[in-house]
Short mmCIF file of C-alpha atoms (C1' of nucleotides) in Angstrom, two decimals:
data_model
loop_
_atom_site.label_atom_id
_atom_site.label_comp_id
_atom_site.label_asym_id
_atom_site.label_seq_id
_atom_site.Cartn_x
_atom_site.Cartn_y
_atom_site.Cartn_z
CA MET V 69 317.76 166.99 167.21
CA VAL V 70 320.32 164.67 165.71
CA GLU V 71 319.46 162.78 162.56
CA PRO V 72 322.03 160.06 162.05
CA LYS V 73 322.44 158.37 158.73
CA GLU V 74 320.26 155.55 160.02
CA THR V 75 317.28 157.49 158.70
CA LYS V 76 317.82 156.18 155.22
CA LYS V 77 318.35 152.61 156.35
CA GLU V 78 314.70 152.33 157.49
CA TYR V 79 315.16 151.10 161.00
CA PRO V 80 311.99 149.65 162.52
CA LYS V 81 309.70 152.38 163.80
CA PRO V 82 307.20 152.39 166.59
CA ALA V 83 303.55 153.04 165.73
CA VAL V 84 302.05 156.28 166.98
CA THR V 85 298.52 156.70 168.26
CA VAL V 86 296.53 159.40 170.00
CA ASP V 87 294.24 158.59 172.91
CA ILE V 88 291.69 161.04 174.21
CA VAL V 89 290.31 161.30 177.72
CA LEU V 90 287.03 163.11 177.24
CA PHE V 91 285.40 164.51 180.39
CA THR V 92 281.93 165.84 180.90
CA ILE V 93 279.49 166.53 183.72
CA LEU V 94 276.42 164.33 183.78
CA ASP V 95 273.99 163.67 186.67
CA LYS V 96 276.07 165.92 188.91
CA LYS V 97 279.09 163.72 188.38
CA LEU V 98 282.36 164.01 186.57
CA LYS V 99 282.28 161.43 183.79
CA VAL V 100 284.71 160.09 181.27
CA LEU V 101 283.97 158.53 177.89
CA LEU V 102 285.09 154.93 177.47
CA ILE V 103 284.67 152.56 174.56
CA LYS V 104 284.36 148.80 174.59
CA ARG V 105 286.95 147.19 172.35
CA ALA V 106 285.54 145.01 169.57
CA LEU V 107 288.95 143.65 168.54
CA GLU V 108 292.04 142.08 170.03
CA PRO V 109 294.03 142.84 172.01
CA PHE V 110 291.95 143.43 175.14
CA LYS V 111 288.81 142.57 173.16
CA GLY V 112 285.70 143.28 175.22
CA MET V 113 287.52 145.51 177.66
CA TRP V 114 286.86 149.19 178.22
CA ALA V 115 289.41 151.68 176.95
CA ILE V 116 289.99 155.32 176.24
CA PRO V 117 289.03 156.20 172.66
CA GLY V 118 291.85 156.78 170.21
CA GLY V 119 293.52 155.63 167.05
CA PHE V 120 296.49 155.80 164.75
CA VAL V 121 297.98 159.06 163.59
CA LYS V 122 297.80 159.30 159.83
CA MET V 123 300.84 160.45 157.90
CA PRO V 124 299.71 163.88 156.74
CA GLU V 125 297.84 164.94 159.87
CA SER V 126 299.16 166.68 162.98
CA LEU V 127 298.75 165.07 166.39
CA GLU V 128 296.06 167.50 167.38
CA ALA V 129 294.24 166.96 164.09
CA ALA V 130 294.33 163.21 164.71
CA ALA V 131 292.88 163.70 168.19
CA LYS V 132 290.14 165.96 166.85
CA ARG V 133 289.30 163.48 164.12
CA GLU V 134 289.02 160.55 166.52
CA LEU V 135 286.93 162.61 168.87
CA GLN V 136 284.58 163.64 166.14
CA GLU V 137 284.24 160.10 164.85
CA GLU V 138 283.18 158.96 168.33
CA THR V 139 281.04 161.85 169.44
CA GLY V 140 280.15 163.97 166.47
CA ALA V 141 281.31 166.94 168.46
CA LYS V 142 283.28 169.86 167.13
CA ASP V 143 284.58 172.84 169.11
CA ILE V 144 285.66 170.71 172.01
CA TYR V 145 288.35 171.92 174.37
CA LEU V 146 291.39 169.79 173.64
CA GLU V 147 294.79 169.74 175.27
CA GLN V 148 297.81 167.50 174.97
CA LEU V 149 298.62 165.71 178.21
CA TYR V 150 301.60 163.44 178.02
CA THR V 151 303.17 160.83 175.79
CA PHE V 152 303.29 157.25 176.99
CA GLY V 153 305.90 155.06 175.38
CA GLU V 154 306.88 152.10 177.51
CA PRO V 155 308.07 149.44 175.05
CA ASP V 156 305.63 146.82 176.37
CA ARG V 157 302.48 148.91 176.74
CA ASP V 158 300.93 147.20 173.74
CA PRO V 159 301.32 143.39 173.77
CA ARG V 160 301.72 143.13 169.99
CA ASP V 161 303.76 145.99 168.64
CA ARG V 162 305.68 148.93 169.92
CA VAL V 163 303.04 151.65 170.15
CA ILE V 164 303.70 155.12 171.46
CA THR V 165 300.60 157.08 172.36
CA VAL V 166 300.15 160.80 172.71
CA ALA V 167 297.41 161.33 175.29
CA TYR V 168 294.98 164.24 175.07
CA MET V 169 292.41 165.57 177.47
CA ALA V 170 289.12 166.95 176.17
CA LEU V 171 286.24 168.70 177.88
CA THR V 172 282.71 169.12 176.64
CA ASN V 173 279.23 170.01 177.69
CA SER V 174 277.47 166.66 177.45
CA GLU V 175 274.46 168.19 175.74
CA LYS V 176 276.52 169.07 172.71
CA ILE V 177 277.32 165.51 171.77
CA VAL V 178 275.82 162.25 170.62
CA LEU V 179 277.73 159.03 171.04
CA THR V 180 278.26 157.24 167.73
CA PRO V 181 280.51 154.21 168.21
CA LYS V 182 282.78 153.36 165.31
CA THR V 183 282.82 149.89 163.78
CA ASP V 184 285.84 148.76 165.72
CA VAL V 185 284.02 149.57 168.94
CA SER V 186 281.12 147.59 170.31
CA ASP V 187 279.90 150.18 172.79
CA ALA V 188 280.62 153.67 174.13
CA LYS V 189 279.53 154.97 177.52
CA TRP V 190 280.05 157.63 180.14
CA PHE V 191 281.59 156.38 183.40
CA SER V 192 281.82 158.23 186.67
CA VAL V 193 285.46 158.84 187.45
CA ASP V 194 285.02 157.14 190.80
CA GLU V 195 283.36 154.04 189.39
CA LEU V 196 285.73 152.98 186.68
CA PRO V 197 286.11 149.48 185.27
CA LYS V 198 289.48 147.86 184.65
CA LEU V 199 290.91 149.39 181.51
CA ALA V 200 292.88 148.03 178.55
CA PHE V 201 296.60 148.78 178.02
CA ASP V 202 298.00 151.39 180.43
CA HIS V 203 294.81 153.41 180.14
CA SER V 204 294.25 153.53 183.89
CA LYS V 205 297.53 155.36 184.24
CA ILE V 206 296.57 157.76 181.46
CA LEU V 207 293.21 158.45 183.03
CA GLU V 208 294.75 159.04 186.43
CA TYR V 209 297.13 161.52 184.90
CA ALA V 210 294.29 163.25 183.07
CA LEU V 211 292.35 163.63 186.30
CA LYS V 212 295.28 165.27 188.02
CA ARG V 213 295.69 167.66 185.14
CA LEU V 214 291.98 168.40 185.08
CA LYS V 215 292.02 169.48 188.71
CA TRP V 216 295.10 171.52 188.19
CA LYS V 217 293.58 173.26 185.21
CA PHE V 218 290.39 173.96 187.11
CA GLU V 219 292.38 175.67 189.84
CA TYR V 220 294.48 177.85 187.62
CA THR V 221 292.57 178.46 184.42
CA THR V 222 289.10 178.95 183.05
CA VAL V 223 288.86 175.66 181.13
CA ALA V 224 286.13 174.48 183.51
CA PHE V 225 283.72 176.80 181.74
CA SER V 226 283.93 174.67 178.61
CA LEU V 227 281.82 172.11 180.48
CA LEU V 228 278.99 174.64 180.75
CA PRO V 229 276.54 176.00 178.20
CA GLU V 230 277.18 179.40 176.65
CA LYS V 231 275.14 181.16 179.31
CA PHE V 232 275.15 179.85 182.86
CA THR V 233 274.34 180.76 186.43
CA MET V 234 276.78 181.23 189.26
CA SER V 235 275.50 178.12 191.01
CA GLN V 236 276.21 176.08 187.92
CA VAL V 237 279.79 177.23 188.11
CA GLN V 238 279.99 176.45 191.79
CA SER V 239 278.42 173.06 191.33
CA LEU V 240 280.98 172.31 188.62
CA TYR V 241 283.85 173.09 190.95
CA GLU V 242 282.27 171.17 193.77
CA ILE V 243 281.96 168.12 191.57
CA ALA V 244 285.49 168.33 190.25
CA PHE V 245 287.05 168.81 193.69
CA ASN V 246 284.51 166.69 195.54
CA LYS V 247 284.21 169.40 198.14
CA LYS V 248 281.72 172.10 199.10
CA PHE V 249 282.52 175.78 198.76
CA ASP V 250 280.94 178.64 200.61
CA LYS V 251 278.47 180.34 198.30
CA ARG V 252 279.38 183.88 199.29
CA ASN V 253 283.11 183.38 199.12
CA PHE V 254 282.89 181.54 195.84
CA ASN V 255 280.79 184.28 194.35
CA LYS V 256 283.12 186.96 195.55
CA LYS V 257 286.17 185.14 194.23
CA ILE V 258 284.74 184.57 190.78
CA ARG V 259 283.51 188.12 190.52
CA SER V 260 286.89 189.48 191.56
CA LEU V 261 288.50 187.66 188.65
CA LYS V 262 286.51 189.74 186.20
CA ILE V 263 286.16 186.90 183.76
CA LEU V 264 282.39 187.01 183.36
CA ASN V 265 279.95 189.09 181.38
CA LYS V 266 276.53 189.65 182.83
CA GLU V 267 273.99 188.43 180.31
CA SER V 268 270.39 188.63 181.48
CA THR V 269 268.10 186.94 183.95
CA GLN V 270 266.71 183.46 183.53
CA LYS V 271 262.94 183.05 183.43
CA ASN V 272 260.39 180.35 184.11
CA VAL V 273 261.83 178.92 187.24
CA SER V 274 259.71 178.45 190.30
CA TYR V 275 262.11 180.31 192.52
CA ARG V 276 264.01 183.55 192.45
CA PRO V 277 265.37 183.75 188.92
CA PRO V 278 269.16 183.65 188.72
CA LYS V 279 271.37 185.97 186.72
CA LEU V 280 273.02 184.52 183.67
CA TYR V 281 276.67 185.00 182.80
CA SER V 282 278.99 184.16 179.95
CA LEU V 283 282.76 183.78 179.92
CA ARG V 284 284.66 186.76 178.57
CA LYS V 285 286.74 186.16 175.47
CA ASN V 286 290.51 186.57 175.18
CA LEU V 287 291.29 185.95 178.81
CA PRO V 288 294.85 185.35 179.99
CA SER V 289 295.51 181.63 180.24
CA ILE V 290 296.43 181.47 183.94
CA ILE V 291 294.26 183.11 186.55
CA GLU V 292 294.05 180.97 189.69
CA VAL V 293 290.35 180.33 190.11
CA VAL V 294 290.38 178.37 193.34
CA LYS V 295 293.03 178.08 196.00
CA PRO V 296 295.35 175.09 195.69
CA SER V 297 294.53 172.43 198.28
CA ASP V 298 296.93 170.23 200.29
CA MET T 246 292.84 153.17 172.24
CA VAL T 247 291.47 151.54 169.13
CA GLU T 248 293.65 149.22 167.13
CA PRO T 249 292.06 148.71 163.75
CA LYS T 250 293.06 145.85 161.51
CA GLU T 251 295.34 148.25 159.69
CA THR T 252 298.04 147.31 162.17
CA LYS T 253 298.86 144.18 160.26
CA LYS T 254 298.87 145.89 156.90
CA GLU T 255 301.94 147.93 157.85
CA TYR T 256 300.77 151.40 157.05
CA PRO T 257 303.61 153.94 156.84
CA LYS T 258 304.69 155.11 160.27
CA PRO T 259 306.20 158.35 161.42
CA ALA T 260 309.67 158.25 162.97
CA VAL T 261 309.92 159.09 166.66
CA THR T 262 312.74 161.05 168.27
CA VAL T 263 313.43 162.56 171.65
CA ASP T 264 314.90 166.05 171.97
CA ILE T 265 316.31 167.33 175.23
CA VAL T 266 316.49 170.92 176.38
CA LEU T 267 319.26 170.85 178.98
CA PHE T 268 319.51 173.90 181.23
CA THR T 269 322.25 174.92 183.59
CA ILE T 270 323.54 178.00 185.36
CA LEU T 271 326.92 179.27 184.20
CA ASP T 272 328.48 182.71 184.72
CA LYS T 273 325.37 183.85 186.55
CA LYS T 274 323.25 183.12 183.51
CA LEU T 275 320.66 180.57 182.55
CA LYS T 276 322.17 178.55 179.73
CA VAL T 277 320.96 175.87 177.40
CA LEU T 278 323.00 173.19 175.64
CA LEU T 279 322.95 173.31 171.84
CA ILE T 280 324.75 171.17 169.31
CA LYS T 281 325.93 172.11 165.84
CA ARG T 282 324.56 169.74 163.25
CA ALA T 283 327.19 167.91 161.18
CA LEU T 284 324.66 166.43 158.76
CA GLU T 285 321.76 167.45 156.58
CA PRO T 286 319.14 168.68 157.01
CA PHE T 287 320.03 172.00 158.63
CA LYS T 288 323.73 171.07 158.45
CA GLY T 289 325.86 173.61 160.32
CA MET T 290 322.91 175.00 162.27
CA TRP T 291 322.47 174.88 166.01
CA ALA T 292 319.87 172.54 167.44
CA ILE T 293 318.66 170.91 170.61
CA PRO T 294 320.37 167.56 171.18
CA GLY T 295 318.31 164.45 170.57
CA GLY T 296 317.96 161.31 168.54
CA PHE T 297 315.83 158.40 167.49
CA VAL T 298 314.02 156.23 169.98
CA LYS T 299 315.23 152.65 169.72
CA MET T 300 312.69 149.86 169.64
CA PRO T 301 313.24 148.28 173.03
CA GLU T 302 313.81 151.45 175.05
CA SER T 303 311.28 153.70 176.76
CA LEU T 304 311.05 157.37 175.83
CA GLU T 305 312.67 158.42 179.06
CA ALA T 306 315.43 155.86 178.58
CA ALA T 307 316.06 157.26 175.11
CA ALA T 308 316.29 160.78 176.51
CA LYS T 309 318.68 159.66 179.23
CA ARG T 310 320.84 157.82 176.74
CA GLU T 311 321.10 160.80 174.41
CA LEU T 312 321.86 163.07 177.30
CA GLN T 313 324.58 160.82 178.56
CA GLU T 314 326.12 160.46 175.13
CA GLU T 315 326.37 164.24 174.86
CA THR T 316 327.35 165.18 178.37
CA GLY T 317 328.54 162.09 180.21
CA ALA T 318 326.15 163.06 182.98
CA LYS T 319 324.00 160.69 184.96
CA ASP T 320 321.52 161.58 187.69
CA ILE T 321 320.20 164.55 185.79
CA TYR T 322 316.72 165.88 186.49
CA LEU T 323 314.63 164.93 183.48
CA GLU T 324 311.03 165.68 182.69
CA GLN T 325 308.85 165.18 179.65
CA LEU T 326 307.59 168.45 178.20
CA TYR T 327 305.43 168.06 175.16
CA THR T 328 305.26 166.14 171.91
CA PHE T 329 305.65 168.03 168.68
CA GLY T 330 304.22 166.38 165.62
CA GLU T 331 303.41 168.80 162.84
CA PRO T 332 303.65 166.79 159.61
CA ASP T 333 306.16 169.19 158.05
CA ARG T 334 308.45 169.84 160.98
CA ASP T 335 311.19 167.73 159.39
CA PRO T 336 311.72 168.47 155.66
CA ARG T 337 312.53 164.86 154.77
CA ASP T 338 310.35 162.47 156.68
CA ARG T 339 307.48 162.60 159.08
CA VAL T 340 309.21 162.86 162.45
CA ILE T 341 307.39 163.19 165.74
CA THR T 342 309.54 164.34 168.61
CA VAL T 343 308.95 163.96 172.31
CA ALA T 344 310.62 166.94 173.99
CA TYR T 345 312.23 166.66 177.42
CA MET T 346 313.61 169.25 179.77
CA ALA T 347 316.70 168.49 181.84
CA LEU T 348 318.45 170.40 184.59
CA THR T 349 321.98 169.97 185.83
CA ASN T 350 324.68 171.60 187.84
CA SER T 351 327.19 172.53 185.16
CA GLU T 352 330.11 171.27 187.23
CA LYS T 353 328.85 167.73 187.01
CA ILE T 354 329.23 167.43 183.29
CA VAL T 355 331.75 167.43 180.46
CA LEU T 356 330.62 168.08 176.92
CA THR T 357 331.53 165.23 174.59
CA PRO T 358 330.04 165.80 171.14
CA LYS T 359 328.96 162.72 169.26
CA THR T 360 330.21 161.99 165.76
CA ASP T 361 327.12 163.37 164.09
CA VAL T 362 327.66 166.67 165.86
CA SER T 363 330.45 169.11 165.02
CA ASP T 364 330.24 171.19 168.17
CA ALA T 365 328.34 171.51 171.46
CA LYS T 366 328.06 174.68 173.50
CA TRP T 367 326.18 176.45 176.26
CA PHE T 368 324.11 179.44 175.10
CA SER T 369 322.52 182.07 177.27
CA VAL T 370 318.78 181.81 176.90
CA ASP T 371 318.64 185.45 175.90
CA GLU T 372 321.32 185.19 173.25
CA LEU T 373 320.14 182.30 171.16
CA PRO T 374 321.05 181.64 167.53
CA LYS T 375 318.49 180.61 164.93
CA LEU T 376 317.71 176.96 165.50
CA ALA T 377 317.06 174.00 163.21
CA PHE T 378 313.59 172.46 162.76
CA ASP T 379 310.96 173.84 165.17
CA HIS T 380 313.51 173.89 167.96
CA SER T 381 312.93 177.53 168.79
CA LYS T 382 309.36 176.68 169.61
CA ILE T 383 310.47 173.76 171.75
CA LEU T 384 312.96 175.89 173.62
CA GLU T 385 310.42 178.60 174.22
CA TYR T 386 308.05 176.04 175.66
CA ALA T 387 310.81 174.60 177.85
CA LEU T 388 311.59 178.04 179.25
CA LYS T 389 307.98 178.61 180.19
CA ARG T 390 307.84 175.27 181.91
CA LEU T 391 311.12 175.92 183.68
CA LYS T 392 309.79 179.09 185.22
CA TRP T 393 306.61 177.43 186.14
CA LYS T 394 308.43 174.57 187.81
CA PHE T 395 310.67 176.96 189.69
CA GLU T 396 307.62 178.69 191.11
CA TYR T 397 305.80 175.61 192.23
CA THR T 398 308.34 172.90 192.90
CA THR T 399 311.84 172.33 194.19
CA VAL T 400 313.41 171.30 190.86
CA ALA T 401 315.53 174.46 190.91
CA PHE T 402 317.70 172.83 193.54
CA SER T 403 318.92 170.29 191.01
CA LEU T 404 320.96 173.13 189.49
CA LEU T 405 322.87 173.49 192.75
CA PRO T 406 325.56 171.35 194.38
CA GLU T 407 324.58 168.97 197.18
CA LYS T 408 325.27 171.60 199.84
CA PHE T 409 324.56 175.22 199.13
CA THR T 410 324.05 178.61 200.75
CA MET T 411 320.85 180.58 200.90
CA SER T 412 322.30 183.24 198.59
CA GLN T 413 323.05 180.60 195.99
CA VAL T 414 319.38 179.67 196.05
CA GLN T 415 318.33 183.28 195.81
CA SER T 416 320.74 183.97 192.99
CA LEU T 417 319.35 180.97 191.12
CA TYR T 418 315.81 182.32 191.35
CA GLU T 419 316.93 185.79 190.42
CA ILE T 420 318.60 184.47 187.31
CA ALA T 421 315.67 182.33 186.27
CA PHE T 422 313.11 185.10 186.78
CA ASN T 423 315.44 187.91 185.79
CA LYS T 424 314.29 189.83 188.82
CA LYS T 425 315.65 190.74 192.24
CA PHE T 426 314.13 189.40 195.43
CA ASP T 427 314.37 190.90 198.87
CA LYS T 428 316.92 188.92 200.87
CA ARG T 429 314.92 188.85 204.10
CA ASN T 430 311.64 187.92 202.50
CA PHE T 431 313.26 185.28 200.33
CA ASN T 432 314.93 183.76 203.34
CA LYS T 433 311.76 183.77 205.34
CA LYS T 434 309.78 182.19 202.51
CA ILE T 435 312.24 179.39 201.90
CA ARG T 436 312.56 178.66 205.61
CA SER T 437 308.79 178.57 206.01
CA LEU T 438 308.59 175.82 203.40
CA LYS T 439 310.66 173.52 205.60
CA ILE T 440 312.36 171.93 202.66
CA LEU T 441 315.95 172.40 203.81
CA ASN T 442 318.25 170.62 206.19
CA LYS T 443 320.85 172.69 207.97
CA GLU T 444 324.21 171.17 207.21
CA SER T 445 327.17 173.06 208.63
CA THR T 446 328.99 176.33 208.10
CA GLN T 447 331.24 177.03 205.18
CA LYS T 448 334.88 177.86 205.87
CA ASN T 449 337.72 179.68 204.19
CA VAL T 450 335.87 182.66 202.91
CA SER T 451 337.04 186.16 203.64
CA TYR T 452 333.72 187.26 204.99
CA ARG T 453 331.17 186.02 207.44
CA PRO T 454 330.92 182.31 206.68
CA PRO T 455 327.50 181.29 205.38
CA LYS T 456 325.43 178.39 206.62
CA LEU T 457 325.13 175.44 204.29
CA TYR T 458 321.90 173.66 203.53
CA SER T 459 320.78 170.62 201.61
CA LEU T 460 317.39 169.80 200.15
CA ARG T 461 315.28 167.41 202.19
CA LYS T 462 314.41 164.12 200.55
CA ASN T 463 310.90 162.88 199.77
CA LEU T 464 309.27 166.26 199.51
CA PRO T 465 305.79 166.68 198.07
CA SER T 466 306.03 167.59 194.41
CA ILE T 467 304.15 170.90 194.54
CA ILE T 468 304.98 173.52 197.11
CA GLU T 469 304.81 177.02 195.60
CA VAL T 470 308.28 178.42 196.16
CA VAL T 471 307.77 181.88 194.77
CA LYS T 472 304.63 183.83 194.12
CA PRO T 473 303.28 183.67 190.58
CA SER T 474 303.96 186.90 188.72
CA ASP T 475 301.73 188.86 186.28
"C1'" DT J 222 251.70 181.08 201.86
"C1'" DC J 223 255.04 177.89 200.79
"C1'" DA J 224 258.97 175.77 198.57
"C1'" DA J 225 263.11 176.46 196.29
"C1'" DA J 226 267.18 178.49 195.14
"C1'" DA J 227 269.31 183.33 194.68
"C1'" DG J 228 271.66 186.89 196.56
"C1'" DT J 229 274.39 189.48 199.77
"C1'" DG J 230 278.68 191.76 204.20
"C1'" DT J 231 281.60 191.68 208.05
"C1'" DT J 232 285.32 190.09 210.85
"C1'" DG J 233 289.54 187.50 211.98
"C1'" DT J 234 293.68 185.27 210.39
"C1'" DG J 235 297.49 184.38 207.57
"C1'" DT J 236 300.66 185.53 203.87
"C1'" DG J 237 303.21 188.77 200.89
"C1'" DT J 238 305.82 192.99 200.64
"C1'" DA J 239 308.57 196.92 201.85
"C1'" DC J 240 312.37 198.36 204.19
"C1'" DA J 241 318.00 199.05 206.90
"C1'" DC J 242 321.32 197.74 209.99
"C1'" DC J 243 324.82 194.91 212.41
"C1'" DC J 244 327.83 190.49 212.14
"C1'" DA J 245 331.70 187.26 211.31
"C1'" DT J 246 335.56 186.30 208.91
"C1'" DG J 247 340.20 186.69 206.20
"C1'" DT J 248 343.50 189.79 204.73
"C1'" DA P 176 340.78 198.25 210.40
"C1'" DC P 177 338.45 197.25 206.42
"C1'" DA P 178 336.14 194.88 202.78
"C1'" DT P 179 332.92 191.38 201.76
"C1'" DG P 180 328.86 188.96 201.74
"C1'" DG P 181 325.78 186.86 205.76
"C1'" DG P 182 322.11 187.27 208.64
"C1'" DT P 183 318.02 189.16 210.91
"C1'" DG P 184 312.49 191.85 212.49
"C1'" DT P 185 308.57 194.90 212.13
"C1'" DA P 186 304.56 197.18 210.16
"C1'" DC P 187 301.08 197.52 206.55
"C1'" DA P 188 298.10 195.69 202.82
"C1'" DC P 189 295.51 192.18 200.87
"C1'" DA P 190 293.34 187.81 200.19
"C1'" DC P 191 291.14 183.75 202.21
"C1'" DA P 192 287.81 181.56 205.47
"C1'" DA P 193 284.01 181.41 208.50
"C1'" DC P 194 279.50 182.57 209.20
"C1'" DA P 195 273.13 183.39 208.45
"C1'" DC P 196 269.49 185.83 206.87
"C1'" DT P 197 266.39 188.06 203.40
"C1'" DT P 198 264.55 188.09 198.52
"C1'" DT P 199 262.16 186.64 194.40
"C1'" DT P 200 259.53 183.81 191.85
"C1'" DG P 201 255.86 180.02 190.37
"C1'" DA P 202 252.72 176.92 192.06
#
DNA sequence: TCAAAAGTGTTGTGTGTACACCCATGT
DNA sequence: ACATGGGTGTACACACAACACTTTTGA
């Protein structure tokens, strides 16, 4: 990195924000958290939650803080996606935004809109409203990454409770890929990955009680869960 | 994205730079371009080339500009990697850097150090000096991404001339993965991808003249060139 | 006994991997 | 004629895909 003398001269600087695309599964659908803007610009429009990076905090810390302010949730899976910096993406100022993707089990969180937000809601990813700024582009990118990550890693499991059944896992993948999988093949594939611990057997269901599993700790980060499509 | 009223109050902003990890193949080795810093901080140390983002230019435009200033090269493969923003990564100011990876055929370019740089050189990726800032981390990340991209996409071909032989392709992959491939299997795999046009046959070599190929245009972006390892 | 979801195996097809010899050219 | 890198095929192992019936429980 080159640091020309200009540093001292205080050239104008862009503002830096973080925006977070938070996904969850709700009503058998993949949903994303959007907030309704209470202020200009794009007042009244839906947008991805986010905010300015404060001077002493890292980008990831800023993303975590924003996420917690909106949802109260801690221990959320969080991953940096991409940085969007077209000069005209904010109509007022030059604003560069570092986009993050987050995944959570929807039961863990309670929506608590901040004061600069008039509403916060879950939207199905296939029934999205028009979004403020370039947030549609960001969301589209996040969706691509989500699918990719589901194929090649175990992040999908962060959308499930601690203990879960095999059909919950399958349902999760079917929702994300909008596609049915064969139960036997899916089972076999997941078992062959050796990423699950057997826990116990669920009770109090009016049908054959399923086995419960949990995700093993300290797994390698890339493991190819489902076969790439197309 | 939320834009609180703070915008108008001109809170302090971090500076934003782009840093570019430029790879090439030279002397049968994977090399990276480093510059020797002529100014503080880290004066005299090697670093990844980069510089400040100017107000009216996009991040990618800034990366292209810096790259061209250093190398004179246009039409270089360029891809955003990751944004590094730890508050203390620059000892003076808060500086957030958007890292890019670039690939070029080394014959296309001529190194032309800028005035704030006292030297610019190609380093083998396995013989790197200590680097300024967090640039070692950035480079490490770039290398991971490079390998990943080589496995799953055709970006590797941007390190080759317009027309090339099959052994040049194989050699490229062998260098990047530091691993030998079987000639017949490699050939078969590449041919099965249907990503190459047959061009003609090379002349003036003192051995059986090889066939020349070029990369087809408008290929899908993901195609799994080599099998994932580990 | 019924409803509901759980659980379980075999076979065919395609893809990856291992492996060795002859070919075309310039000198 | 020889040195140099170019070019080619077959056999085995493994992973994916297609496919249907029986089991366990609570009501």
